[in-house]
Coordinates of C-alpha atoms in Angstrom, one line a residue:
M297 CA -234.9 -194.8 82.1
S298 CA -238.3 -196.2 82.7
R299 CA -238.6 -199.6 81.3
R300 CA -242.2 -199.0 80.2
A301 CA -241.3 -195.7 78.4
R302 CA -238.4 -197.5 76.7
V303 CA -240.6 -200.3 75.4
V304 CA -243.5 -198.0 74.3
T305 CA -241.1 -195.7 72.4
A306 CA -239.4 -198.6 70.7
L307 CA -242.8 -200.0 69.6
V308 CA -243.6 -196.7 68.0
M309 CA -240.2 -196.1 66.4
A310 CA -239.6 -199.6 65.1
P311 CA -242.4 -199.8 62.5
V312 CA -241.5 -196.3 61.2
A313 CA -237.9 -197.2 60.8
I314 CA -238.6 -200.6 59.2
G315 CA -241.0 -199.0 56.7
A316 CA -238.5 -196.3 55.8
V317 CA -235.8 -198.8 55.1
L318 CA -238.0 -201.2 53.1
F319 CA -240.0 -198.7 51.0
L320 CA -238.1 -195.5 50.6
P321 CA -235.8 -195.1 47.7
T322 CA -232.1 -194.7 48.7
P323 CA -231.8 -190.9 48.1
L324 CA -234.8 -190.2 50.4
L325 CA -233.6 -192.7 53.0
A326 CA -230.1 -191.2 52.8
A327 CA -231.5 -187.7 53.5
L328 CA -233.6 -188.9 56.4
I329 CA -230.7 -190.8 58.0
A330 CA -228.4 -187.9 57.4
G331 CA -230.8 -185.6 59.3
L332 CA -231.0 -188.0 62.2
M333 CA -227.3 -188.4 62.3
M334 CA -226.8 -184.6 62.3
L335 CA -229.1 -184.4 65.4
G336 CA -226.9 -187.1 67.0
L337 CA -223.8 -185.2 66.0
W338 CA -225.1 -182.0 67.6
E339 CA -225.4 -184.0 70.8
W340 CA -221.9 -185.2 70.2
T341 CA -220.6 -181.6 70.2
L342 CA -222.2 -181.1 73.6
L343 CA -220.5 -184.2 75.0
S344 CA -217.2 -183.0 73.4
A345 CA -217.6 -179.7 75.4
T346 CA -217.7 -177.5 72.3
P347 CA -219.1 -174.3 73.9
A348 CA -219.9 -171.9 71.1
P349 CA -223.2 -172.5 69.1
T350 CA -221.5 -171.0 66.1
A351 CA -218.6 -173.5 66.3
R352 CA -221.1 -176.4 66.7
A353 CA -223.1 -175.2 63.7
A354 CA -220.0 -174.8 61.6
Y355 CA -219.0 -178.4 62.5
L356 CA -222.3 -179.7 61.5
A357 CA -222.2 -177.8 58.2
A358 CA -218.8 -179.3 57.5
N359 CA -220.2 -182.8 58.0
V360 CA -223.2 -182.1 55.9
S361 CA -220.9 -180.9 53.1
M362 CA -218.9 -184.1 53.3
M363 CA -222.0 -186.2 53.1
T364 CA -223.3 -184.1 50.2
A365 CA -220.0 -184.6 48.4
L366 CA -220.2 -188.4 49.0
A367 CA -223.8 -188.5 47.7
W368 CA -222.8 -186.6 44.6
A369 CA -219.8 -188.8 43.9
A370 CA -221.9 -192.0 44.5
G371 CA -224.0 -191.0 41.5
S372 CA -221.1 -192.3 39.4
G373 CA -220.6 -195.5 41.3
M374 CA -220.6 -196.9 44.9
Q375 CA -216.8 -196.9 45.2
V376 CA -216.7 -193.7 47.2
L377 CA -219.2 -195.1 49.7
Q378 CA -217.2 -198.3 49.9
L379 CA -214.1 -196.3 50.7
A380 CA -215.8 -194.4 53.4
A381 CA -217.0 -197.6 55.0
Y382 CA -213.5 -199.0 54.9
V383 CA -212.3 -195.9 56.7
G384 CA -215.0 -196.6 59.3
V385 CA -213.7 -200.1 59.9
A386 CA -210.2 -198.8 60.4
W387 CA -211.5 -196.1 62.8
W388 CA -213.5 -198.6 64.9
L389 CA -210.4 -200.8 65.3
L390 CA -208.7 -197.8 66.7
V391 CA -211.6 -197.2 69.0
L392 CA -211.1 -200.7 70.5
V393 CA -207.7 -199.4 71.7
W394 CA -209.2 -196.2 73.0
L395 CA -211.7 -198.1 75.0
S396 CA -208.9 -199.8 76.9
R397 CA -207.5 -196.4 77.8
F398 CA -210.3 -194.9 79.8
D399 CA -208.4 -191.7 80.8
F400 CA -207.3 -190.9 77.2
A401 CA -208.6 -187.4 76.2
S402 CA -210.6 -187.3 79.4
V403 CA -209.2 -183.9 80.5
D404 CA -211.1 -181.0 79.0
S405 CA -208.7 -179.2 76.7
F406 CA -208.6 -177.8 73.2
G407 CA -206.8 -180.9 72.0
S408 CA -209.3 -183.3 73.5
R409 CA -212.2 -181.3 72.1
V410 CA -210.8 -181.4 68.6
L411 CA -210.0 -185.1 68.8
K412 CA -213.5 -185.9 69.9
L413 CA -215.0 -183.8 67.1
V414 CA -212.8 -185.6 64.6
A415 CA -214.0 -188.9 66.2
G416 CA -217.6 -187.8 65.7
S417 CA -217.0 -187.3 62.0
L418 CA -215.2 -190.6 61.7
S419 CA -218.0 -192.3 63.4
V420 CA -221.0 -190.8 61.7
I421 CA -220.0 -190.3 58.0
P422 CA -218.7 -193.9 57.4
A423 CA -221.9 -195.3 59.1
W424 CA -224.1 -193.2 56.8
A425 CA -222.1 -194.2 53.8
A426 CA -222.2 -197.9 54.7
L427 CA -226.0 -197.8 55.1
C428 CA -226.4 -196.1 51.7
W429 CA -224.0 -198.7 50.2
L430 CA -226.1 -201.6 51.6
H431 CA -229.4 -200.0 50.5
M432 CA -228.2 -199.5 47.0
T433 CA -226.9 -203.1 46.6
T434 CA -228.7 -205.4 44.2
P435 CA -230.3 -207.8 44.7
N436 CA -232.1 -207.4 48.1
G437 CA -230.3 -204.2 49.1
H438 CA -233.3 -203.0 51.2
A439 CA -233.4 -206.3 53.0
W440 CA -229.7 -206.3 53.7
A441 CA -229.9 -202.8 55.1
L442 CA -232.8 -203.8 57.4
Y443 CA -230.9 -206.9 58.5
A444 CA -228.0 -204.8 59.6
L445 CA -230.3 -202.6 61.7
L446 CA -232.0 -205.6 63.2
I447 CA -228.7 -207.1 64.3
V448 CA -228.1 -203.9 66.4
W449 CA -231.7 -203.7 67.7
L450 CA -231.8 -207.3 68.7
A451 CA -228.3 -207.2 70.3
D452 CA -229.4 -204.2 72.3
T453 CA -232.8 -205.6 73.3
G454 CA -231.4 -209.1 74.2
A455 CA -228.7 -207.5 76.2
Y456 CA -231.1 -205.3 78.1
F457 CA -233.6 -207.9 79.1
V458 CA -231.1 -210.7 79.8
G459 CA -228.9 -208.2 81.7
V460 CA -231.7 -206.9 83.8
R461 CA -232.7 -210.5 84.8
F462 CA -229.4 -212.3 85.0
G463 CA -226.6 -209.7 84.8
K464 CA -224.0 -210.2 87.5
H465 CA -220.6 -209.9 85.9
K466 CA -219.7 -206.4 84.7
L467 CA -218.6 -206.0 81.1
A468 CA -216.9 -202.6 81.4
P469 CA -217.5 -201.3 84.9
R470 CA -215.6 -198.0 84.5
I471 CA -217.3 -197.1 81.2
S472 CA -220.8 -198.5 81.6
P473 CA -221.5 -200.2 84.9
G474 CA -225.0 -201.4 83.8
K475 CA -223.7 -203.7 81.1
S476 CA -222.9 -207.3 81.9
W477 CA -221.3 -210.3 80.2
E478 CA -224.6 -212.1 80.7
G479 CA -226.4 -209.3 78.8
F480 CA -223.8 -209.4 76.1
A481 CA -224.4 -213.2 75.7
G482 CA -228.1 -212.7 75.6
G483 CA -227.8 -210.1 72.8
L484 CA -225.4 -212.2 70.8
A485 CA -227.8 -215.2 71.1
A486 CA -230.7 -213.1 69.8
T487 CA -228.7 -212.0 66.8
L488 CA -227.6 -215.5 65.9
L489 CA -231.3 -216.6 65.9
L490 CA -231.9 -213.7 63.6
A491 CA -229.3 -215.0 61.2
V492 CA -231.1 -218.4 61.0
A493 CA -234.5 -216.8 60.6
G494 CA -233.3 -214.2 58.1
L495 CA -231.4 -216.4 55.7
P496 CA -234.3 -216.9 53.3
A497 CA -235.4 -213.3 53.3
L498 CA -231.9 -212.3 52.2
G499 CA -232.1 -214.7 49.3
L500 CA -229.3 -216.9 50.6
G501 CA -229.0 -220.7 50.7
W502 CA -228.4 -222.7 53.9
D503 CA -224.9 -223.5 52.7
V504 CA -223.8 -219.9 53.6
L505 CA -225.4 -219.9 57.1
P506 CA -222.0 -220.3 58.8
T507 CA -220.7 -217.2 56.9
L508 CA -223.8 -215.2 57.8
L509 CA -223.5 -216.3 61.5
L510 CA -219.9 -215.1 61.5
L511 CA -220.8 -211.7 60.0
T512 CA -223.7 -211.3 62.4
A513 CA -221.6 -212.1 65.5
V514 CA -218.8 -209.7 64.5
T515 CA -221.3 -207.0 63.8
A516 CA -223.0 -207.5 67.1
L517 CA -219.6 -207.4 68.9
F518 CA -218.8 -204.0 67.3
S519 CA -222.3 -202.7 68.1
V520 CA -221.3 -203.1 71.7
A521 CA -218.1 -201.2 71.0
G522 CA -220.1 -198.3 69.6
D523 CA -222.3 -198.3 72.6
L524 CA -219.3 -198.3 74.9
F525 CA -217.6 -195.5 73.1
E526 CA -220.5 -193.2 73.5
S527 CA -220.7 -194.2 77.1
L528 CA -217.0 -193.3 77.5
L529 CA -217.7 -189.8 76.0
K530 CA -220.6 -189.4 78.5
R531 CA -218.4 -190.4 81.4
H532 CA -215.8 -187.9 80.4
A533 CA -218.6 -185.2 80.1
G534 CA -220.3 -186.3 83.3
A535 CA -223.6 -186.9 81.4
K536 CA -226.1 -189.7 81.8
D537 CA -227.6 -189.4 78.4
S538 CA -226.7 -187.5 75.3
S539 CA -230.0 -185.5 75.7
H540 CA -233.6 -186.2 76.7
L541 CA -235.2 -186.0 73.3
I542 CA -236.5 -189.6 73.1
P543 CA -238.7 -190.7 76.1
G544 CA -237.1 -193.7 77.8
H545 CA -234.1 -193.7 75.5
G546 CA -232.2 -190.5 76.1
G547 CA -231.0 -188.7 73.0
V548 CA -230.7 -189.4 69.3
L549 CA -227.1 -190.4 69.8
D550 CA -228.1 -192.9 72.5
R551 CA -230.1 -194.7 69.8
L552 CA -227.4 -194.4 67.1
D553 CA -224.3 -195.2 69.0
S554 CA -224.3 -198.9 68.3
L555 CA -225.2 -198.4 64.7
L556 CA -222.3 -196.1 64.1
A557 CA -219.9 -199.0 64.6
A558 CA -222.0 -201.8 63.3
L559 CA -222.9 -200.4 59.9
P560 CA -219.4 -200.1 58.4
I561 CA -218.3 -203.4 59.9
F562 CA -221.3 -205.2 58.5
A563 CA -221.1 -203.6 55.0
V564 CA -217.4 -204.2 54.6
G565 CA -217.7 -207.7 56.1
K566 CA -220.5 -208.6 53.7
H567 CA -218.3 -207.4 50.9
W568 CA -215.2 -209.4 52.0
L569 CA -217.2 -212.5 52.6
G570 CA -218.9 -212.4 49.2
L571 CA -222.5 -212.4 50.6

């Protein structure tokens, strides 16, 4: 990826994303994010070696149906979105185990394809539900949703630039050789600075800063897990990027991977911690 293309694309996309989160009503934002996630899920089917376009289309239709059912049920209360987010947390804890077993489901077979398609649904739907839950929360739901996204963006940006400059110790060499512990530390530091700066915007007092720092750090950690999990799928598929749709960034899934893990972790963590 060209560093210049990466930066220019990010500078174009970031204001649009921020404006959408802050100013769109939740139903419109939910529809927009669902559309983006379906693009990412289409790329997921390619990484999962699902050959037939009809099978991929049916898979996407099933996921759209599940999202539609969740949106309809959420009209009577947020409990169904909360449940989906909790399912996402359980799923990403299992992914941590999967990441330690590089060769698991690496051989192309019917079973591994089905497993990876199920993994796609378990990654995408809870993340979408978690973002909707955050956005609907009162007070400051839009600010909380934006904060969750900023954690991921800053973790990724900090890791990229610190890793390029100082990265020497590989974080996960078999899965993603370009990632380093130094980059991880740089990304984490950037998110912790965000917590300090973002406290007033979230309507919180300084007494809860340690709690927000904890939530931010855990979310940043899982954002890396989301990134690594997509990298694992790409390694299995022999692909460098999920597609070439976004200049300098690869595919849609390459931009969503960290968010898929971070959003349910953040939403559930916020709920548990009483923020």
